[in-house]
Short mmCIF file of C-alpha atoms and ligand atoms in Angstrom, two decimals:
data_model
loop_
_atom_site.label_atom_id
_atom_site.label_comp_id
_atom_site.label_asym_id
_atom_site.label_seq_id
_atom_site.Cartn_x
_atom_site.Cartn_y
_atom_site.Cartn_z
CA UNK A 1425 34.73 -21.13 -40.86
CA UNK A 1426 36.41 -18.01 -41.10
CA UNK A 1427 37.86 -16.49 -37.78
CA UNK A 1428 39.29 -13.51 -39.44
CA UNK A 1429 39.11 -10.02 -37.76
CA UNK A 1430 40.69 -7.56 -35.73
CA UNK A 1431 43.68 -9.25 -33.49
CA UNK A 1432 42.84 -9.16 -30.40
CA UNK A 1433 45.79 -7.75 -28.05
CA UNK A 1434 44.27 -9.59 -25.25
CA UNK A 1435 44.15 -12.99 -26.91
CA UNK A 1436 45.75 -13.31 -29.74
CA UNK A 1437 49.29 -14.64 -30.35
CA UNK A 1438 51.25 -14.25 -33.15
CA UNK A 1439 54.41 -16.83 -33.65
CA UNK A 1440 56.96 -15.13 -36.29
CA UNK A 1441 59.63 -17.76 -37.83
CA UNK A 1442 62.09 -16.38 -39.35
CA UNK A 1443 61.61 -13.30 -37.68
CA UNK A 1444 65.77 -12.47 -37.42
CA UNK A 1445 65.55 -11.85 -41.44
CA UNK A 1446 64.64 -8.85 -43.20
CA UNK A 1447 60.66 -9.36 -43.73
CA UNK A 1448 60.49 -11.36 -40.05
CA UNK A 1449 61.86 -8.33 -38.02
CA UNK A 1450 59.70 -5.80 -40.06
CA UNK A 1451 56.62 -8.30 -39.36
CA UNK A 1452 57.50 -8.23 -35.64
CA UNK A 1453 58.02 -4.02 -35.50
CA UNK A 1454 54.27 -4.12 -37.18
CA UNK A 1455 52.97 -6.40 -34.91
CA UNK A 1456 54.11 -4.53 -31.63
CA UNK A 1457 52.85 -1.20 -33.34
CA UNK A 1458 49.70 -2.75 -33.25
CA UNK A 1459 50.25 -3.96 -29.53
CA UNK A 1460 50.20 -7.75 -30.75
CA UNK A 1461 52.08 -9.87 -28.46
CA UNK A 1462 54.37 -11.97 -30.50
CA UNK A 1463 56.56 -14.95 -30.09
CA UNK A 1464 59.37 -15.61 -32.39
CA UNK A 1465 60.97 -18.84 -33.06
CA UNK A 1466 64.50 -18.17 -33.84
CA UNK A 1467 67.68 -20.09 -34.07
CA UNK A 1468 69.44 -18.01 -32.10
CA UNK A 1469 68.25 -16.85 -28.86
CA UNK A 1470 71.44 -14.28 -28.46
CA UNK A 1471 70.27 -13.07 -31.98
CA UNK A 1472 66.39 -12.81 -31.16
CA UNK A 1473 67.02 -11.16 -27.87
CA UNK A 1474 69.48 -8.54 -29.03
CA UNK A 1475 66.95 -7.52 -31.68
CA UNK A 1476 63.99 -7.62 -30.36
CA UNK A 1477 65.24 -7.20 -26.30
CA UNK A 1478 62.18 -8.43 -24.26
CA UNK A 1479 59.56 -7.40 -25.87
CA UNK A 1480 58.52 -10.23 -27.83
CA UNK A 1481 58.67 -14.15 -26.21
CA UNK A 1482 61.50 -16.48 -27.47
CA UNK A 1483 61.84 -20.05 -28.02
CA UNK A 1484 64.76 -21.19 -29.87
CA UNK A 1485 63.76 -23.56 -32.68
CA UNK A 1486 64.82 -24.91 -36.40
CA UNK A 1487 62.40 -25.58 -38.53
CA UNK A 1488 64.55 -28.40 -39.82
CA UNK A 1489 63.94 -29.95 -36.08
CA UNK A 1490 60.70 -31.48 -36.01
CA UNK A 1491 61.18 -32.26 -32.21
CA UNK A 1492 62.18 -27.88 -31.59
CA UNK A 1493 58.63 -26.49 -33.07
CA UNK A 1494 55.70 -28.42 -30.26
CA UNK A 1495 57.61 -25.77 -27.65
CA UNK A 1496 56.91 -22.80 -29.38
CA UNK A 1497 53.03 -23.83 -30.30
CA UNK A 1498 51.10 -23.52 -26.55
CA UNK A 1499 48.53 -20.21 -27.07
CA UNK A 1500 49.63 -19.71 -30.25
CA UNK A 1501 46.72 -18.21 -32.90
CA UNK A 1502 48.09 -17.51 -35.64
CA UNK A 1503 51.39 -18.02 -37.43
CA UNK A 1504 53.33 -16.02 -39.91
CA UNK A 1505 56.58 -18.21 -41.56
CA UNK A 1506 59.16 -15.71 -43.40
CA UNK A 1507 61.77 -18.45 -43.32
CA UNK A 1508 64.61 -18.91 -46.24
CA UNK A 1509 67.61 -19.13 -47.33
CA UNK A 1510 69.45 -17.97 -50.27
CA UNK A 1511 68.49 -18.81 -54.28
CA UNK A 1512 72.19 -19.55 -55.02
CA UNK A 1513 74.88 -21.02 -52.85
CA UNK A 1514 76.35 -18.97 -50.10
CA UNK A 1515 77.61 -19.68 -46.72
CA UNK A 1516 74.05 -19.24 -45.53
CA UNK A 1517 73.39 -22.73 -47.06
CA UNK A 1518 75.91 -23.87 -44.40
CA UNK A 1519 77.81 -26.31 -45.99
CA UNK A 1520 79.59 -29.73 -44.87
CA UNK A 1521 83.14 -30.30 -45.50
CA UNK A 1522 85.60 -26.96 -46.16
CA UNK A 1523 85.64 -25.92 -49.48
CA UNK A 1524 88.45 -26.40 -52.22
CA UNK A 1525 88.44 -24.75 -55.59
CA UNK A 1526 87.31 -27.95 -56.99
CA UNK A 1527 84.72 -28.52 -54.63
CA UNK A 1528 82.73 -25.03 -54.91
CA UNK A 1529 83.19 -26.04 -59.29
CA UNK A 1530 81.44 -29.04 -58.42
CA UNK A 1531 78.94 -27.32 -56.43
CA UNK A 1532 78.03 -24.95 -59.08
CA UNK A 1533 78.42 -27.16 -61.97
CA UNK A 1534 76.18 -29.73 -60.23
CA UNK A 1535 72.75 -28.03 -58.29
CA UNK A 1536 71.95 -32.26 -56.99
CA UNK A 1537 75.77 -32.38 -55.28
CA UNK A 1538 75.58 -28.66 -53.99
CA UNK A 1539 72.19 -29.67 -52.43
CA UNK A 1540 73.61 -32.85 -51.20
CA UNK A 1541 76.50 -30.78 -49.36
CA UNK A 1542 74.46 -28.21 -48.19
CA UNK A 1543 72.42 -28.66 -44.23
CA UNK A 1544 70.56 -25.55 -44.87
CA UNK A 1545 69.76 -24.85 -48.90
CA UNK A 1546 66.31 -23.71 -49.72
CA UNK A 1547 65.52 -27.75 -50.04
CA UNK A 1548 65.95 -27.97 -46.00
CA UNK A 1549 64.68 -24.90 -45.29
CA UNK A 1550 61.10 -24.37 -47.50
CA UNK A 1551 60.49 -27.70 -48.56
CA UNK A 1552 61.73 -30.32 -45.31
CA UNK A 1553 61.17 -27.01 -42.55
CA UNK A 1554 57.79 -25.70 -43.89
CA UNK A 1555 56.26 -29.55 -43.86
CA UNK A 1556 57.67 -29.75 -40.41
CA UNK A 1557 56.17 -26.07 -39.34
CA UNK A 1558 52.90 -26.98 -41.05
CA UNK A 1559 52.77 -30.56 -39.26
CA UNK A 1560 53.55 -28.39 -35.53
CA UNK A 1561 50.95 -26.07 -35.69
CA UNK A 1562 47.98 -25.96 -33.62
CA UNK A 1563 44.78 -27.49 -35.06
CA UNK A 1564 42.74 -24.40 -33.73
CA UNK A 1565 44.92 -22.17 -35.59
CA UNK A 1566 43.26 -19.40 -36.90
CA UNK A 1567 45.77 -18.39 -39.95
CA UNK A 1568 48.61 -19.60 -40.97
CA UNK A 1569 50.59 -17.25 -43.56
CA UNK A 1570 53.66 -18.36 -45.34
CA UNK A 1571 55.85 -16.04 -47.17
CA UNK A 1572 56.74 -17.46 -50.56
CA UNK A 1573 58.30 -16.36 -53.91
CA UNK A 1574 56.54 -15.30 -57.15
CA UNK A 1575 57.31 -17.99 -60.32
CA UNK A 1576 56.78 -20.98 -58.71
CA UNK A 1577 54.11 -21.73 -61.77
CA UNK A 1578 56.47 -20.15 -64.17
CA UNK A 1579 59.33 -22.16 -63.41
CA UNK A 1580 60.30 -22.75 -67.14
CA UNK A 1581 60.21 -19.27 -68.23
CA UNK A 1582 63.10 -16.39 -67.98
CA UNK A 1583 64.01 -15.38 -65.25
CA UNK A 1584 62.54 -18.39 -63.36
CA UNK A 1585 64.58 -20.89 -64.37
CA UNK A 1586 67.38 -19.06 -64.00
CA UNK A 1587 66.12 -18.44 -60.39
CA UNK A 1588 65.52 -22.04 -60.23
CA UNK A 1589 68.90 -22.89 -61.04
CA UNK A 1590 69.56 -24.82 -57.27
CA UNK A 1591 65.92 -25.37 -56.76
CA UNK A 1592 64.70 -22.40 -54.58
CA UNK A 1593 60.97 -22.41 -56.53
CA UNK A 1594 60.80 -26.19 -56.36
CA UNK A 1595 61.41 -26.06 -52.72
CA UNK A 1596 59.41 -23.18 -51.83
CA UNK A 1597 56.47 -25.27 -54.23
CA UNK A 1598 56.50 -28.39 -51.73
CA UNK A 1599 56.30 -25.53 -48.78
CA UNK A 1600 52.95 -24.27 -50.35
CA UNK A 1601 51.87 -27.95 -50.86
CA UNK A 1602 52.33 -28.59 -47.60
CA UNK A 1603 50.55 -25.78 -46.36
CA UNK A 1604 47.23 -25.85 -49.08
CA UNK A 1605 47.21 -30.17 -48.14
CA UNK A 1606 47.00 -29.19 -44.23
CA UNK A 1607 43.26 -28.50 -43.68
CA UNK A 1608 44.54 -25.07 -41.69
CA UNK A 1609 43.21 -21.86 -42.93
CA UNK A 1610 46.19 -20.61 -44.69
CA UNK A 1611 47.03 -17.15 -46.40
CA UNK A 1612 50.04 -17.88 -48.76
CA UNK A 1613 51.95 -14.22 -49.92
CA UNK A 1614 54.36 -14.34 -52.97
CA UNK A 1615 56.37 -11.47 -53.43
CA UNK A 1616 58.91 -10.32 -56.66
CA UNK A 1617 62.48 -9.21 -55.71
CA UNK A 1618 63.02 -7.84 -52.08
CA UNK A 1619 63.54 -4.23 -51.81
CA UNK A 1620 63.74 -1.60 -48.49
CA UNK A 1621 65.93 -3.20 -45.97
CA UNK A 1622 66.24 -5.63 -44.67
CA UNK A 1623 67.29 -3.51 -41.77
CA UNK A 1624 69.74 -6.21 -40.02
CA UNK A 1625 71.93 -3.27 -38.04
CA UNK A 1626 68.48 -0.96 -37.12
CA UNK A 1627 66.81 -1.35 -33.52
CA UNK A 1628 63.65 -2.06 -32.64
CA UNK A 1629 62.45 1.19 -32.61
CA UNK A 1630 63.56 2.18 -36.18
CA UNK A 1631 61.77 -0.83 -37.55
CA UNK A 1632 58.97 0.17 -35.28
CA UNK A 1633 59.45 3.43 -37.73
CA UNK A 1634 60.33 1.65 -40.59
CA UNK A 1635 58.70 3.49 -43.61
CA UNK A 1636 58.69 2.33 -47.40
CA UNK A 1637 61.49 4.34 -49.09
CA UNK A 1638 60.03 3.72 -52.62
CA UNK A 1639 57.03 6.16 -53.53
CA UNK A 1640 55.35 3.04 -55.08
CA UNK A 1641 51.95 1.64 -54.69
CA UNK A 1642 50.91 -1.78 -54.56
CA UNK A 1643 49.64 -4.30 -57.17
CA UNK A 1644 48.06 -7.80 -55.74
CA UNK A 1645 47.14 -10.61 -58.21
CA UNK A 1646 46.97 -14.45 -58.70
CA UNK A 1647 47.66 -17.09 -60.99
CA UNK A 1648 51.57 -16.01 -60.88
CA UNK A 1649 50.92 -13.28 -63.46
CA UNK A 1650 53.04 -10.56 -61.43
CA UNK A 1651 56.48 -9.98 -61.73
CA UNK A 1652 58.79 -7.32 -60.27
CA UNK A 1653 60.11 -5.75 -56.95
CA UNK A 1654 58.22 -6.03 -53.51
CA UNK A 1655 58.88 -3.64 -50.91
CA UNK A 1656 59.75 -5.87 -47.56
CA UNK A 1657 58.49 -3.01 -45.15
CA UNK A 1658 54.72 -3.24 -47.44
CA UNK A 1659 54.83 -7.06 -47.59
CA UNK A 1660 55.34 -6.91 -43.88
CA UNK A 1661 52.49 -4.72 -43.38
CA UNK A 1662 50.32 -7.14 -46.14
CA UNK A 1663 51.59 -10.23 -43.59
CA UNK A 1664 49.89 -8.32 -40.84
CA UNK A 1665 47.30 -6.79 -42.54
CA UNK A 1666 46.36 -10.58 -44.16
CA UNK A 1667 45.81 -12.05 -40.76
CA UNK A 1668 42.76 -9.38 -39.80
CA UNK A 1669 41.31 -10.01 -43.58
CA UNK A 1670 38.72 -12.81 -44.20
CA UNK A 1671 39.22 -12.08 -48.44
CA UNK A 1672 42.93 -13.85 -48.09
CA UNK A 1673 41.76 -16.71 -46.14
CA UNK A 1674 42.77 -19.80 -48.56
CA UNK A 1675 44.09 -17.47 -51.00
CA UNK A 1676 47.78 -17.49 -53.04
CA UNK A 1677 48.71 -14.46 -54.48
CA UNK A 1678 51.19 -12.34 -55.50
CA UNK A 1679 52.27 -9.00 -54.11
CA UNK A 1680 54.52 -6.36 -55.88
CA UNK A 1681 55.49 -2.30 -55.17
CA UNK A 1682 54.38 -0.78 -58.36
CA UNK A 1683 52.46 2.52 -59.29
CA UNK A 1684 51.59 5.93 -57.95
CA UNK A 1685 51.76 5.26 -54.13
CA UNK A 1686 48.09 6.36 -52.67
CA UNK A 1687 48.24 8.50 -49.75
CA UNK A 1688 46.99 5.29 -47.69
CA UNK A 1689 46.94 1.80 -48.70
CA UNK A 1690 43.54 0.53 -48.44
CA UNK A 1691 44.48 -3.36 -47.84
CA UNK A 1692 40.73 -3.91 -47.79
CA UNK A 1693 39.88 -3.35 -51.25
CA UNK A 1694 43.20 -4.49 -52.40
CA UNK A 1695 42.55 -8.08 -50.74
CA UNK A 1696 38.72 -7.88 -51.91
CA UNK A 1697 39.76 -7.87 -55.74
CA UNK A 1698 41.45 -11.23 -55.33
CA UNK A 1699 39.51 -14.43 -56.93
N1 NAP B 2771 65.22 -11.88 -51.41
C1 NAP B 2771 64.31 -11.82 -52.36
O1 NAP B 2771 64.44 -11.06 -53.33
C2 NAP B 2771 63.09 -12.70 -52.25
C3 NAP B 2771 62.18 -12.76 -53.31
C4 NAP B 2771 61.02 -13.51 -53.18
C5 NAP B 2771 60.78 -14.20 -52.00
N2 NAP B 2771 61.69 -14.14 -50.99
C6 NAP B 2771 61.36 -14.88 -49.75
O2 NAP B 2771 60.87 -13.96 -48.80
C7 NAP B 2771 61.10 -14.50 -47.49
C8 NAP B 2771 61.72 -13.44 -46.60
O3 NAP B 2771 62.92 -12.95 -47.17
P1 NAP B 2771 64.00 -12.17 -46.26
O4 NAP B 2771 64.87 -11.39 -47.16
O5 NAP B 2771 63.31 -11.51 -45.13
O6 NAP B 2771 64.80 -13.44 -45.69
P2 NAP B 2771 66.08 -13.43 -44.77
O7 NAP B 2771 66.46 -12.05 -44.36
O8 NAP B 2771 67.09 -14.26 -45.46
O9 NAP B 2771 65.59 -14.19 -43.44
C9 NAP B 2771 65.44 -15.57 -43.40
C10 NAP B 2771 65.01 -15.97 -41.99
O10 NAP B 2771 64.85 -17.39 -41.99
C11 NAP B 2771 65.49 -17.90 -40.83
N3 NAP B 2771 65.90 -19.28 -41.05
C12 NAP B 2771 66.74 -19.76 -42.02
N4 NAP B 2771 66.89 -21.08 -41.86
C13 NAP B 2771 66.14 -21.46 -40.79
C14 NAP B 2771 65.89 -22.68 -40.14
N5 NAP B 2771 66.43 -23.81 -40.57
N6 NAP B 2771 65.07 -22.67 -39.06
C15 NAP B 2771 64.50 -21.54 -38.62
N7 NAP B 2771 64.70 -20.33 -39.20
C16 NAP B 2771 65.51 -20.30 -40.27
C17 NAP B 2771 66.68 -16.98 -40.63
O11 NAP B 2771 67.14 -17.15 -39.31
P3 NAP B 2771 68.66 -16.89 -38.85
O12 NAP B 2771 68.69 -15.46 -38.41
O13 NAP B 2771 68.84 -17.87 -37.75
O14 NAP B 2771 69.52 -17.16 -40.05
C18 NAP B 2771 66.02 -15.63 -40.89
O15 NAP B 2771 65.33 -15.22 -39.74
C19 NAP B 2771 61.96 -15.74 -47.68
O16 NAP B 2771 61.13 -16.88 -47.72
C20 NAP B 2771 62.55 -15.52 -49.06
O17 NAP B 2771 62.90 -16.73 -49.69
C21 NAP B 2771 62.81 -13.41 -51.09
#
């Protein structure tokens, strides 16, 4: 049964993961525009709070912590995961041991050993956290959207592979898996390369503000056909827009920022083309 429609301000609550990144804090600002009351779980309640002060409720969680997610569920209606890390190695993949040059060669020369070093690569994060986020939520949950990456079915194909190199598609694939195998109604969003933001040094009001800088409309499809650049402050808005939209309940499908921008974006009919 669908339970799409309008989010209730009253009733509804909206748990953002991954709200600290670039997407997740534009996801929050469009929530609160829209008088949503929001919970974020975030690694970092010093981080969370300073961003988002107290207008949104706080647990701290890591979605690589089964036993951290069953706090942040109670009330919760819908969920919107805009977790990651990054495609290649950085320091974001938080690695074991200090690194030598012969270490990081290693690391690049070999994706399995990098992965092996690495506490939070995209493997931990979209593959091990997203099972664990899927296996938290609430049974009653009325949507659960996950943010995920366009060629996951194109994985062989330039650029995709090359994007692929350390695994990023594969992981985010088991994420989706996860998600479709759950039985929860589930919305999953794959955008091309990130652009506007992501914001990290604005405050809450200028995200509250945030406006696409690209004069670009916005193309949906399915079947990983799309390719190209997504704007994160119109993917937020999509997240949002998703959630209130019974035509992306159960639905994959890709999202980029491409075209004469219309003077509104009418996510209606965009969502209603999808098959
Ligand atoms: N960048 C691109 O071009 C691109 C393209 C396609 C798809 N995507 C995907 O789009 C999504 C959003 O991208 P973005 O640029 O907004 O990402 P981002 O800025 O890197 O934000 C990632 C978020 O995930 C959180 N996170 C990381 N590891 C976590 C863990 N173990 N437990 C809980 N939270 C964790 C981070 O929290 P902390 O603040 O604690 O680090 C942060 O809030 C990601 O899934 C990304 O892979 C990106």
């Amino acid at each position: 049964m669908s339970h799409a429609g309008e989010l209730n301000p009253e009733s509804d609550l909206v748990l953002v993961v991954g709200a600290t990144g670039g997407v997740g804090q534009l996801t929050v600002g469009e929530l609160l525009a829209q008088n949503i009351k929001v919970r974020v779980l975030s690694r970092s309640e010093d981080k969370a709070r300073q961003m988002f002060a107290d207008q949104v409720d706080i647990v701290v969680g890591d979605t690589r912590e089964a036993d951290t997610l069953p706090a942040a569920m109670p009330g919760v209606t819908h969920i919107i995961s805009c977790t990651g890390s990054t495609a290649f190695p950085t320091a974001r993949w938080e690695f074991r041991a200090a690194s030598t040059r012969w270490e990081w060669f290693k690391r690049y020369a070999r994706p399995s050993y990098c992965r092996a070093q690495a506490d939070n690569s995209p493997e931990k994060v979209d593959a091990v956290g997203g099972q664990h986020l899927v296996d938290a939520a609430p049974q009653d949950l009325k949507r659960f959207l996950l943010v995920s990456a366009c060629g996951i079915e194109r994985k062989d194909k330039l650029p995709f592979s090359i994007l692929n190199a350390f695994g990023v598609l594969d992981a985010k694939l088991v994420g989706e898996t996860a998600l479709r195998e759950s039985g929860l109604p589930y919305t999953i969003v794959r955008p091309g390369r990130l652009i506007d933001g992501p914001y990290t040094s604005y405050d809450l009001n200028t995200l509250l503000k945030a406006k696409t800088e690209s004069q670009l409309g916005i193309v949906v499809g399915t079947g990983d056909q799309l390719s190209g650049e997504t704007s994160r402050i119109d993917l937020a808005a999509a997240c949002v827009a998703c959630l209130q939209n019974s035509h992306t309940e159960g639905k994959v499908f890709e999202i980029m920022s491409e075209g004469a921008r219309p003077s509104t974006i009418d996510w209606n009919t965009l969502f209603s083309e999808l098959i």
